[in-house]
mmCIF file of C-alpha atoms in Angstrom:
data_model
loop_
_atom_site.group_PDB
_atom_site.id
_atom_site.type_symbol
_atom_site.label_atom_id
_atom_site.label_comp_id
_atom_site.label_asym_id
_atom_site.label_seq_id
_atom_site.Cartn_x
_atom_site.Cartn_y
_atom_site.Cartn_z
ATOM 1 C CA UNK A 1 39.300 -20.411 30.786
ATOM 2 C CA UNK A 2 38.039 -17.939 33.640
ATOM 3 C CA UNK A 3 35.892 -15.528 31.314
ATOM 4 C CA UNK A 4 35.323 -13.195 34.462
ATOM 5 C CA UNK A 5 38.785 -13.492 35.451
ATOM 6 C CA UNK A 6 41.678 -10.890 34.715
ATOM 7 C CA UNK A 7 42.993 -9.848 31.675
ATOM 8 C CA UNK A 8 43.918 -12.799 29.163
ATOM 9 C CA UNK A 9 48.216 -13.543 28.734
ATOM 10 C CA UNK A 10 49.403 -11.776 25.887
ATOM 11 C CA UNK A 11 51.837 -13.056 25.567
ATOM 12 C CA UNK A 12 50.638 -17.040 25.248
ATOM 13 C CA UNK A 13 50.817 -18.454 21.501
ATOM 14 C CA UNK A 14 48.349 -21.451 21.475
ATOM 15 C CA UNK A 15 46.132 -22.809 18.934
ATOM 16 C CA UNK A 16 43.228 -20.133 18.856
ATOM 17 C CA UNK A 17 42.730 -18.333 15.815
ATOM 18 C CA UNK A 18 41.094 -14.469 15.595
ATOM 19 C CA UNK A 19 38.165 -13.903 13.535
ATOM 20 C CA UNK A 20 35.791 -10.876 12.926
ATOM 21 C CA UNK A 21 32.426 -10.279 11.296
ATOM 22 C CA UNK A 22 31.566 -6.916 10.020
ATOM 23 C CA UNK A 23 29.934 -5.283 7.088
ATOM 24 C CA UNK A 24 33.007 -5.904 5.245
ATOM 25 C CA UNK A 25 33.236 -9.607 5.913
ATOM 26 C CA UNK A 26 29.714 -10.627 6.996
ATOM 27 C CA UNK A 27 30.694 -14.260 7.350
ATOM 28 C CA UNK A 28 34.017 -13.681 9.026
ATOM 29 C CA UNK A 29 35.850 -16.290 7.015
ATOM 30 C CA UNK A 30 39.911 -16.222 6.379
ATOM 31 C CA UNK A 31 40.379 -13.975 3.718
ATOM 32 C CA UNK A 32 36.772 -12.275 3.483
ATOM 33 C CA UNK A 33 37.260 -9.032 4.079
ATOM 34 C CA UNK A 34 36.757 -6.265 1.963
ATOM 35 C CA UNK A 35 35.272 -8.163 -1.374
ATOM 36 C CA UNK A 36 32.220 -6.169 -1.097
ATOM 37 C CA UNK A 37 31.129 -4.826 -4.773
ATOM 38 C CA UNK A 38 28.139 -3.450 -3.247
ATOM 39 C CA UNK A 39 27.430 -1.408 -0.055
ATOM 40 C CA UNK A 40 27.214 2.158 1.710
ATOM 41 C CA UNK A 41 30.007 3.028 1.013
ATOM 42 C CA UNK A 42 29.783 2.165 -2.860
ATOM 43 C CA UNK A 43 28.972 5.722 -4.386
ATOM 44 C CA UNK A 44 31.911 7.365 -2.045
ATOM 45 C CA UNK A 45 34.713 4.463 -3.528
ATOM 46 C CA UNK A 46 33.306 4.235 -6.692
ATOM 47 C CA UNK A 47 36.487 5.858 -8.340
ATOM 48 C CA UNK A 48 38.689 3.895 -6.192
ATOM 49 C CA UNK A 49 37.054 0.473 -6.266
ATOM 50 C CA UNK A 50 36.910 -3.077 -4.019
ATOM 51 C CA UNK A 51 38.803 -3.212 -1.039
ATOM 52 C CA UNK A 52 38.068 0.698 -0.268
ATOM 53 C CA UNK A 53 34.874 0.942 2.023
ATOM 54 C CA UNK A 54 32.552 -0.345 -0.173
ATOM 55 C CA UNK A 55 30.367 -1.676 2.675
ATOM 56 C CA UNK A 56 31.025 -0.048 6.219
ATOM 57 C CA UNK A 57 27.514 -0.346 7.668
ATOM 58 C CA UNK A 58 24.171 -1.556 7.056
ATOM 59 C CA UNK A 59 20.887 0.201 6.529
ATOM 60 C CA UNK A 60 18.164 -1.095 9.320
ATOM 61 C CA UNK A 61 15.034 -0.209 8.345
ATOM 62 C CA UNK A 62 11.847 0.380 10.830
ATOM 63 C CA UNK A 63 10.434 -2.691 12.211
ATOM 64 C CA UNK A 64 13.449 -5.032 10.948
ATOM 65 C CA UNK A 65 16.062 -7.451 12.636
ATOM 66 C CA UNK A 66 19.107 -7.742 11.701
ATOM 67 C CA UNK A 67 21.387 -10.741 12.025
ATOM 68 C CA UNK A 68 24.881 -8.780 12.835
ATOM 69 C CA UNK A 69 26.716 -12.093 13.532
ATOM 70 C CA UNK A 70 25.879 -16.729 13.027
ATOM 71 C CA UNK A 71 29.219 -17.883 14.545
ATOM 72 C CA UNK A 72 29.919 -21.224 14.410
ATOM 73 C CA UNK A 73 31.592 -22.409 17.352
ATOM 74 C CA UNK A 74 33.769 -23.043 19.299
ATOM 75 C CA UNK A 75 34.745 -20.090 20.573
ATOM 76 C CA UNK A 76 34.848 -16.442 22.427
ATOM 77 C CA UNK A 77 33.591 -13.312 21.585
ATOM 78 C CA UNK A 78 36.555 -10.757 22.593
ATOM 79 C CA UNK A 79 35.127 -7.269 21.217
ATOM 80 C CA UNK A 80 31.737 -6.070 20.062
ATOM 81 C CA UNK A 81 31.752 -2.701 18.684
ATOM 82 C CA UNK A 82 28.654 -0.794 17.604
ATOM 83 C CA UNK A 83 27.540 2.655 16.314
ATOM 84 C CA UNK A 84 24.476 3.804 15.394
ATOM 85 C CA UNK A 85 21.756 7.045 15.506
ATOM 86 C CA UNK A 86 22.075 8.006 18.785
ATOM 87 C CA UNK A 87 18.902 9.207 19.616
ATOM 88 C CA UNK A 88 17.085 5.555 19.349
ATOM 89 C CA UNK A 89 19.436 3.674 21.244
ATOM 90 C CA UNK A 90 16.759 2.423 23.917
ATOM 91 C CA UNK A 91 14.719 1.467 20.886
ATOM 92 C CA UNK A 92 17.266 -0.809 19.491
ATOM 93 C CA UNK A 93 17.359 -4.285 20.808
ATOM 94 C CA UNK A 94 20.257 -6.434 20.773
ATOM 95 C CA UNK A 95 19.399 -10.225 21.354
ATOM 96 C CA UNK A 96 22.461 -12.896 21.530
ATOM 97 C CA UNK A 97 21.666 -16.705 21.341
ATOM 98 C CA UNK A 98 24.022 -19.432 22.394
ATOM 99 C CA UNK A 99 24.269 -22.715 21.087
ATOM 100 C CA UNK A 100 20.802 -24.519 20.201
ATOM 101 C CA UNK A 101 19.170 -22.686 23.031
ATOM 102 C CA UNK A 102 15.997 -20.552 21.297
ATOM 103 C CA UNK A 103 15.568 -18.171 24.318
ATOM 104 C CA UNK A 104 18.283 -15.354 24.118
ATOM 105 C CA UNK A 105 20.596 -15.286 26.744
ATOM 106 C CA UNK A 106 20.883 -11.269 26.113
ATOM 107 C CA UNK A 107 17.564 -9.388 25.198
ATOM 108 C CA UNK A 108 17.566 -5.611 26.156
ATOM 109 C CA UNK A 109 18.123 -2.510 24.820
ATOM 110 C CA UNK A 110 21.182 -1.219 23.300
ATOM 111 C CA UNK A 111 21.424 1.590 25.856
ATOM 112 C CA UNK A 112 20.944 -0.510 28.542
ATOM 113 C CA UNK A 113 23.466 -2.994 27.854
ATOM 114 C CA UNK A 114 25.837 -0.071 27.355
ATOM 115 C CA UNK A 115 24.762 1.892 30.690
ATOM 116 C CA UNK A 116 22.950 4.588 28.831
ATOM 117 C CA UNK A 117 19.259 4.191 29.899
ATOM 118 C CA UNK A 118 18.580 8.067 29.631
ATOM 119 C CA UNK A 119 18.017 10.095 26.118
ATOM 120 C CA UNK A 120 21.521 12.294 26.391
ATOM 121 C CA UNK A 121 24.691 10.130 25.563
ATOM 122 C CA UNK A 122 26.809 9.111 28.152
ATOM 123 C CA UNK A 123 30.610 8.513 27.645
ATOM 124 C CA UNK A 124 32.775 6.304 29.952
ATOM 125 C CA UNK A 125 35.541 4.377 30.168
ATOM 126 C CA UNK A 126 36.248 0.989 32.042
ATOM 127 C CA UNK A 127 37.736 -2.259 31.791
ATOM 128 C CA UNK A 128 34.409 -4.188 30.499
ATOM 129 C CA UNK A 129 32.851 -1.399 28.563
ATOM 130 C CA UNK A 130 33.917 1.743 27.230
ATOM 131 C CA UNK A 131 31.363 4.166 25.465
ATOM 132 C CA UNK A 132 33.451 6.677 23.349
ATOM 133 C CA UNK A 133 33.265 10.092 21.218
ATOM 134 C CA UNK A 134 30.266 10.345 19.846
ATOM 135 C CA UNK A 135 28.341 7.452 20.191
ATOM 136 C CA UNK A 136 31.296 4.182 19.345
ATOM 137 C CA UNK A 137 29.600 1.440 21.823
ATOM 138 C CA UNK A 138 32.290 -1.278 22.941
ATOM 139 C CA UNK A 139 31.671 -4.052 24.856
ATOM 140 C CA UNK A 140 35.204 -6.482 26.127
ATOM 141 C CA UNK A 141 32.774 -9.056 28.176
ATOM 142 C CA UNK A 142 34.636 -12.471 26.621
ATOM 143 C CA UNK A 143 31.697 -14.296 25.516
ATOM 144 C CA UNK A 144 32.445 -18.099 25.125
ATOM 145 C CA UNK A 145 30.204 -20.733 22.958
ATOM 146 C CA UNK A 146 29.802 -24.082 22.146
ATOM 147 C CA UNK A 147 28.192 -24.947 18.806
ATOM 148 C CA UNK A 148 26.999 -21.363 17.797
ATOM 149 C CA UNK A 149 27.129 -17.388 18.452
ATOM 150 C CA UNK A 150 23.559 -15.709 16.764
ATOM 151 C CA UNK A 151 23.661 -11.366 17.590
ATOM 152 C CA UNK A 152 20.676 -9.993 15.886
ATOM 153 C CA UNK A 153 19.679 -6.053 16.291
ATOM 154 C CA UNK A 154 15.634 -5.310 15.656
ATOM 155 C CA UNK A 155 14.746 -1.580 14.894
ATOM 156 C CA UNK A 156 11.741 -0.528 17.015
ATOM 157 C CA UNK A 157 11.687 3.170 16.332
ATOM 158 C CA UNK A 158 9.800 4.466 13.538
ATOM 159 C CA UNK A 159 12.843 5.415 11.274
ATOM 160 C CA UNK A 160 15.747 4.142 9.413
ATOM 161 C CA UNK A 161 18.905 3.803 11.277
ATOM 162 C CA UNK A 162 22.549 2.948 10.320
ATOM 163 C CA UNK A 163 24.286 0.235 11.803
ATOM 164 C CA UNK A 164 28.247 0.252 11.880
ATOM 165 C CA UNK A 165 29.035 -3.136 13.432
ATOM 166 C CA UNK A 166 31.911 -5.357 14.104
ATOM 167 C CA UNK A 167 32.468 -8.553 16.084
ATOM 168 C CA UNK A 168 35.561 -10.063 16.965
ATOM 169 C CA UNK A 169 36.328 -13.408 18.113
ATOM 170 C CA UNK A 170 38.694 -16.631 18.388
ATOM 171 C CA UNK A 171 38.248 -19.814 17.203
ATOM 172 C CA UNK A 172 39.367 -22.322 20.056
ATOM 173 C CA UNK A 173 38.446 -25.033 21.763
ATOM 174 C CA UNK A 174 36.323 -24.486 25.591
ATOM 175 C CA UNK A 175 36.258 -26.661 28.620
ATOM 176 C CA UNK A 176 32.455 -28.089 28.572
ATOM 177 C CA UNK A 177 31.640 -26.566 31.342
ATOM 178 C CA UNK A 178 32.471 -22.689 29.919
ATOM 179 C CA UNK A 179 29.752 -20.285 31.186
ATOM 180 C CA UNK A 180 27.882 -18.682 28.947
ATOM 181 C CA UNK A 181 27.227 -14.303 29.748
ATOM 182 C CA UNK A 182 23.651 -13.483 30.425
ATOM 183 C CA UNK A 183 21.737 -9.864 31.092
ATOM 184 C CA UNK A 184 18.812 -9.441 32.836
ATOM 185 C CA UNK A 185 16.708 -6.002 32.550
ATOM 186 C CA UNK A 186 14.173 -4.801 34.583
ATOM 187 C CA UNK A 187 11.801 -1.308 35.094
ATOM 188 C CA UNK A 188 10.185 -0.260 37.836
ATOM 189 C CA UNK A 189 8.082 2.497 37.262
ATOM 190 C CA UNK A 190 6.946 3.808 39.711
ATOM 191 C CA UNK A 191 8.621 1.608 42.038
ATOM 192 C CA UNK A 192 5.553 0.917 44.649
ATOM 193 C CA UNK A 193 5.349 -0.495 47.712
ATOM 194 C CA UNK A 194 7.403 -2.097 49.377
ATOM 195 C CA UNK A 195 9.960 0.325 47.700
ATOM 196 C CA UNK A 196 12.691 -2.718 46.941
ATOM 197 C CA UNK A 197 13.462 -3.280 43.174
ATOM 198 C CA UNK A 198 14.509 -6.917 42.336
ATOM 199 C CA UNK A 199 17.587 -6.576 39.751
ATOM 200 C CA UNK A 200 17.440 -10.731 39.284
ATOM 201 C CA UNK A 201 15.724 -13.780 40.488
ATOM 202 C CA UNK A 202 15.204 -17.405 39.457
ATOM 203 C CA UNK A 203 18.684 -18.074 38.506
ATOM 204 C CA UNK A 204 19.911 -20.915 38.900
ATOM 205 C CA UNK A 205 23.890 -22.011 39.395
ATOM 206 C CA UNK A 206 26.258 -22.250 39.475
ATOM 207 C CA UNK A 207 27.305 -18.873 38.144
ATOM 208 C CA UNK A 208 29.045 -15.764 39.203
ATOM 209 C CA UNK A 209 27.429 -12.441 38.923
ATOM 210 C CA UNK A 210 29.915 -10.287 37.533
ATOM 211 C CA UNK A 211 28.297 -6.458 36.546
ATOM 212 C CA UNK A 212 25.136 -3.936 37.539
ATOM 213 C CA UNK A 213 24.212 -1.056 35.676
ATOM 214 C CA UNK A 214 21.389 1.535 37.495
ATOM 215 C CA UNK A 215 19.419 4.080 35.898
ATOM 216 C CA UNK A 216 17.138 5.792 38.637
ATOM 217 C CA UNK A 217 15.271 8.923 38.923
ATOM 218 C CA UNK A 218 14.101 9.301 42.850
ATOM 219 C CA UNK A 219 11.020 10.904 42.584
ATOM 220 C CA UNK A 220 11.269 12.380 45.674
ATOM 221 C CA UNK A 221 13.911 15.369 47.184
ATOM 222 C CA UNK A 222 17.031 14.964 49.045
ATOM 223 C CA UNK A 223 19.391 12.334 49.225
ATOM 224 C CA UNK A 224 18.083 9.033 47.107
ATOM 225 C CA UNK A 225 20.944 6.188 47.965
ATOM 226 C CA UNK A 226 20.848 5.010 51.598
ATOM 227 C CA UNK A 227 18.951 1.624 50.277
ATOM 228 C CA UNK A 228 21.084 -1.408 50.218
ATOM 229 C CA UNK A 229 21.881 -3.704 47.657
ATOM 230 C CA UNK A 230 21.414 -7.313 48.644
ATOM 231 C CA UNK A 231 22.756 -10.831 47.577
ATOM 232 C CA UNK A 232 20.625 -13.691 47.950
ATOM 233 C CA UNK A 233 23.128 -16.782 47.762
ATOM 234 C CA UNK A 234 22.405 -20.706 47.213
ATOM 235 C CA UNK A 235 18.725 -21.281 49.208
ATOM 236 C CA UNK A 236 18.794 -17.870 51.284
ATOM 237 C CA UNK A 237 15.205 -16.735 52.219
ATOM 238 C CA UNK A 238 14.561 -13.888 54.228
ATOM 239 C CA UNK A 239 18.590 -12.637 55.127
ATOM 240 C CA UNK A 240 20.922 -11.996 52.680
ATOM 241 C CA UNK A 241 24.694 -13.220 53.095
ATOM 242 C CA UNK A 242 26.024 -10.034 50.948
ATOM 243 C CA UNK A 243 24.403 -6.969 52.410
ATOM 244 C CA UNK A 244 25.911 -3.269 51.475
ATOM 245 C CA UNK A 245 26.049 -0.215 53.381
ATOM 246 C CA UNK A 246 24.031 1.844 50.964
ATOM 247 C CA UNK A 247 23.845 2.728 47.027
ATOM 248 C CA UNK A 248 26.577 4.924 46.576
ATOM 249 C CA UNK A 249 28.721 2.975 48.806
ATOM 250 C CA UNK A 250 28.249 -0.173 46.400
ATOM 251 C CA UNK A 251 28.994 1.604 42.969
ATOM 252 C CA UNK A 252 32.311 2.626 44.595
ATOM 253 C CA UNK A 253 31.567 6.494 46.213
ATOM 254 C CA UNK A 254 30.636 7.850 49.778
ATOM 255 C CA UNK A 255 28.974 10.675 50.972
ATOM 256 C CA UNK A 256 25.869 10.985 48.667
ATOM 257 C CA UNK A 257 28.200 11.461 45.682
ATOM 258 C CA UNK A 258 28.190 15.049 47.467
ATOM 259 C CA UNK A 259 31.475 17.204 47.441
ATOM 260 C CA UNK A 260 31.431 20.901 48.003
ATOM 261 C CA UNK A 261 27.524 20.949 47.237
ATOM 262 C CA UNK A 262 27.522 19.088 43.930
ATOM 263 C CA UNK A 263 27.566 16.261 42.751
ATOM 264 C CA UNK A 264 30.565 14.609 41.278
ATOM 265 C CA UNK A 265 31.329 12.467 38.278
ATOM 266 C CA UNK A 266 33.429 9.562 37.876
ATOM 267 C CA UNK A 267 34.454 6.613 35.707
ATOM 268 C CA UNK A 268 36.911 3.999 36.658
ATOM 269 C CA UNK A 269 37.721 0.296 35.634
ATOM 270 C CA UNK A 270 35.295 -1.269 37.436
ATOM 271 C CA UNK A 271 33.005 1.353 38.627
ATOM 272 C CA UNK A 272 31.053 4.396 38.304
ATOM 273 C CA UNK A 273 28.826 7.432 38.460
ATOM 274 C CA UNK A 274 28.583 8.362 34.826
ATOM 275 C CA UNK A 275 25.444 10.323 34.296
ATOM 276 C CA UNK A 276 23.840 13.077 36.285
ATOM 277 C CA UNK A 277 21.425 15.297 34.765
ATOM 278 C CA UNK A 278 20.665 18.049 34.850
ATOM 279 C CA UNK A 279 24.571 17.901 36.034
ATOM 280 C CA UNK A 280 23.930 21.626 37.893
ATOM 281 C CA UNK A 281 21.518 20.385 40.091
ATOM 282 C CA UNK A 282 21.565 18.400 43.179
ATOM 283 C CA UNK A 283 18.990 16.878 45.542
ATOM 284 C CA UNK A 284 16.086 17.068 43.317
ATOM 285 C CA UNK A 285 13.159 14.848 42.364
ATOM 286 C CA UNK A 286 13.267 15.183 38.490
ATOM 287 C CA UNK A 287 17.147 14.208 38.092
ATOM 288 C CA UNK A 288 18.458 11.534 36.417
ATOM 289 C CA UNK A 289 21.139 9.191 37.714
ATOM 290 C CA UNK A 290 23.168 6.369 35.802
ATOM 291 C CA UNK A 291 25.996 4.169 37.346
ATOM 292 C CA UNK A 292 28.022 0.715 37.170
ATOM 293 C CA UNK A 293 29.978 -1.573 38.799
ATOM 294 C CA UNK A 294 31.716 -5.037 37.226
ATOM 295 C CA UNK A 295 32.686 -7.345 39.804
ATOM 296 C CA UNK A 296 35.898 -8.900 37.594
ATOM 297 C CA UNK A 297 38.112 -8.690 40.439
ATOM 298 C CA UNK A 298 35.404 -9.537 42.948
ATOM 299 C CA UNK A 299 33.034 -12.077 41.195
ATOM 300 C CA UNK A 300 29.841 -13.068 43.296
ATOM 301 C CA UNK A 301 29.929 -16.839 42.966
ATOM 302 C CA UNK A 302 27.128 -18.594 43.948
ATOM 303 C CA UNK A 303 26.586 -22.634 43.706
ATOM 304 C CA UNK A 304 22.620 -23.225 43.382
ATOM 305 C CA UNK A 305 20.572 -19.909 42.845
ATOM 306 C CA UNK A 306 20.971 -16.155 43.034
ATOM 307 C CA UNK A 307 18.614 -13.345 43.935
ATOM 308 C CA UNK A 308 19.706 -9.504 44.026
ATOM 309 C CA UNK A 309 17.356 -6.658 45.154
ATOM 310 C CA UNK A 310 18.060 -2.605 45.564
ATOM 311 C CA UNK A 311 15.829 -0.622 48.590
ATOM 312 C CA UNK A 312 15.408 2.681 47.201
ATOM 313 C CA UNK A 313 15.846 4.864 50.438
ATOM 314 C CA UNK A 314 16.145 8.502 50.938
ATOM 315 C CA UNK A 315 15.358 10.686 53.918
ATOM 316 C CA UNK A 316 11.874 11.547 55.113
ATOM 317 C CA UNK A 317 14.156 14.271 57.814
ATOM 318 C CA UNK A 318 17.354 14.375 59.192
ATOM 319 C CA UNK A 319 16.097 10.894 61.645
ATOM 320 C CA UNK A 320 13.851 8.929 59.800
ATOM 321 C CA UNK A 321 14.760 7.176 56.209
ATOM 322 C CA UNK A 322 12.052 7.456 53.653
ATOM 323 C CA UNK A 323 10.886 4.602 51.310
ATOM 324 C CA UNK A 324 11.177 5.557 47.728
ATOM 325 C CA UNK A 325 7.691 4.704 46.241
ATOM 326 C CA UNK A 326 7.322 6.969 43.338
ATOM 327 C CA UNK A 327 11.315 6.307 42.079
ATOM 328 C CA UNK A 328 11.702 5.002 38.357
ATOM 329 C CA UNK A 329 14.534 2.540 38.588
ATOM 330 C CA UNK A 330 15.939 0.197 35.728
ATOM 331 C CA UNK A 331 18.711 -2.006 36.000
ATOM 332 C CA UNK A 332 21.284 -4.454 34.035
ATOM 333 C CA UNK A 333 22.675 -7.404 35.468
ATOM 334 C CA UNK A 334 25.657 -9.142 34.095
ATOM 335 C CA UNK A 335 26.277 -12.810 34.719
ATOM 336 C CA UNK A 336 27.714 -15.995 33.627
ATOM 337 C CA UNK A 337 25.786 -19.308 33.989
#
């Protein structure tokens, strides 16, 4: 199995069986679904009964976890799905063990692991991730494990949220040496001196780096994205071996996202610019940016270790770059290890 590969065969019948925990089958057993005699929904099908939406969603109260998913393995998570109050999504953090390891392999927010790292909602569709009318988070990154799957969701704001959940999955047998997905986070704010934000470090391989989500705000006028994004592979010090041309260049545009004196919005399957705000505005120190781009076709494979860094760059004049100092810049990485 290639989990950042293409798209699986549809068409192959083999011995893996499909499986799904929800609300309505919180174990995600054969034949579990929709038993609930108790729920959210109870009051709304209580003229109509079991097997009606009797429990869609869960309460999560202030200050609680949630365990959304124990998975015994093996197998591959296919689909995660998730809706929720949208206004607390960077207060809601999504943590995903594998196997008997007790560190999490994913432990960030939920708007950063669904490339919305600003307060307004941002919808977009792609291969890996699609965020949908108004506020239905999905995430297609297969997810393969040994022994055990464990997706908990802790409440950090200061209310009650609801939690509409549901996690699919196959039952089948993995190669022992299936990678396992991993996220990495990381703020910098403001970015300081020297202006380079590291996106991830002390990894070790082999992996492939497959995805990078960027939330920045410049902090500064003018153009922001002339910095390069860098690829420290297998024992490289001081010079990368993958070096871009510039920020906009490596999430797919040209041009400083720039056409006819705006800037311009796009989503795509493997990249994009999905968030500019205020969107009316362009060149100015206050705005907000976000952006991604999945390297599934394009995989960064690396044997012993990976580092990645981001300069942020803009223009000091029309000669002489300027060193972004005062930018706030967070970023997700996506990789398999």
């Amino acid at each position: 199995m290639n989990p950042a590969g293409s798209a699986p065969e549809l068409w192959r019948l083999d011995a893996a069986r499909t499986r799904s925990v929800s609300p309505e089958n919180p174990t995600g057993a054969a034949g579990g679904g929709a038993r609930a005699s108790t729920g959210t929904g109870a009051h709304a099908a209580r003229l109509l009964g079991p097997g009606w939406k009797v429990s869609p969603s869960i309460e999560l109260a202030p200050g609680a976890t949630a365990v959304l998913a124990d998975i015994a393995g093996p197998g591959v998570i296919r689909h995660f799905w998730l809706t929720t109050d949208r206004a607390v999504l960077r207060r809601l953090t999504l943590r995903v063990r594998w196997d008997d390891d007790p560190r999490p392999a994913i432990d960030l927010s939920l708007g950063h692991f669904f490339c919305n790292g600003w307060e307004e909602l941002a919808l977009f569709g792609s291969e890996m991730m699609v965020v949908a009318p108004a506020g239905g988070l999905n995430s297609y990154w297969p997810m393969p494990f040994h022994s055990r799957a464990r997706l908990t969701l802790h409440n950090g704001s200061d209310r009650a949220v609801p939690v509409y959940y549901q996690v699919t999955y196959t039952e089948e047998d993995l190669p022992g040496d299936a990678a396992r997905l991993h996220t990495r986070w990381r703020r910098s704010a403001p970015l300081g001196t020297p202006a380079i934000h590291t996106i991830l470090d002390g990894v070790e391989g082999p992996g492939r780096y497959v995805g990078t989500y960027l939330a920045i705000q410049p902090g500064a006028p003018g153009w922001w994205g002339e910095g390069e994004l860098k690829f420290y592979l297998d024992g490289d010090d001081e010079h990368p071996t993958l070096c871009g041309t510039g920020t906009e260049d490596y999430f797919g545009g040209a041009w400083n996202f720039d056409l006819a004196g705006t800037y311009r919005t796009y989503t795509s399957p493997y990249l994009g610019l999905h968030q500019v705000l205020p969107p009316e505005e362009i060149y100015r120190p206050h705005q907000r940016f976000g952006m991604y781009r999945w390297h599934v076709r394009d995989p960064i494979c690396f044997r012993t270790g990976l580092r990645v860094t981001l300069q942020a760059l803009g223009w000091g004049d029309s000669e002489t770059y300027l060193p972004l100092e005062h930018a706030d810049i967070a970023t997700t990485a996506w990789y398999y290890a």
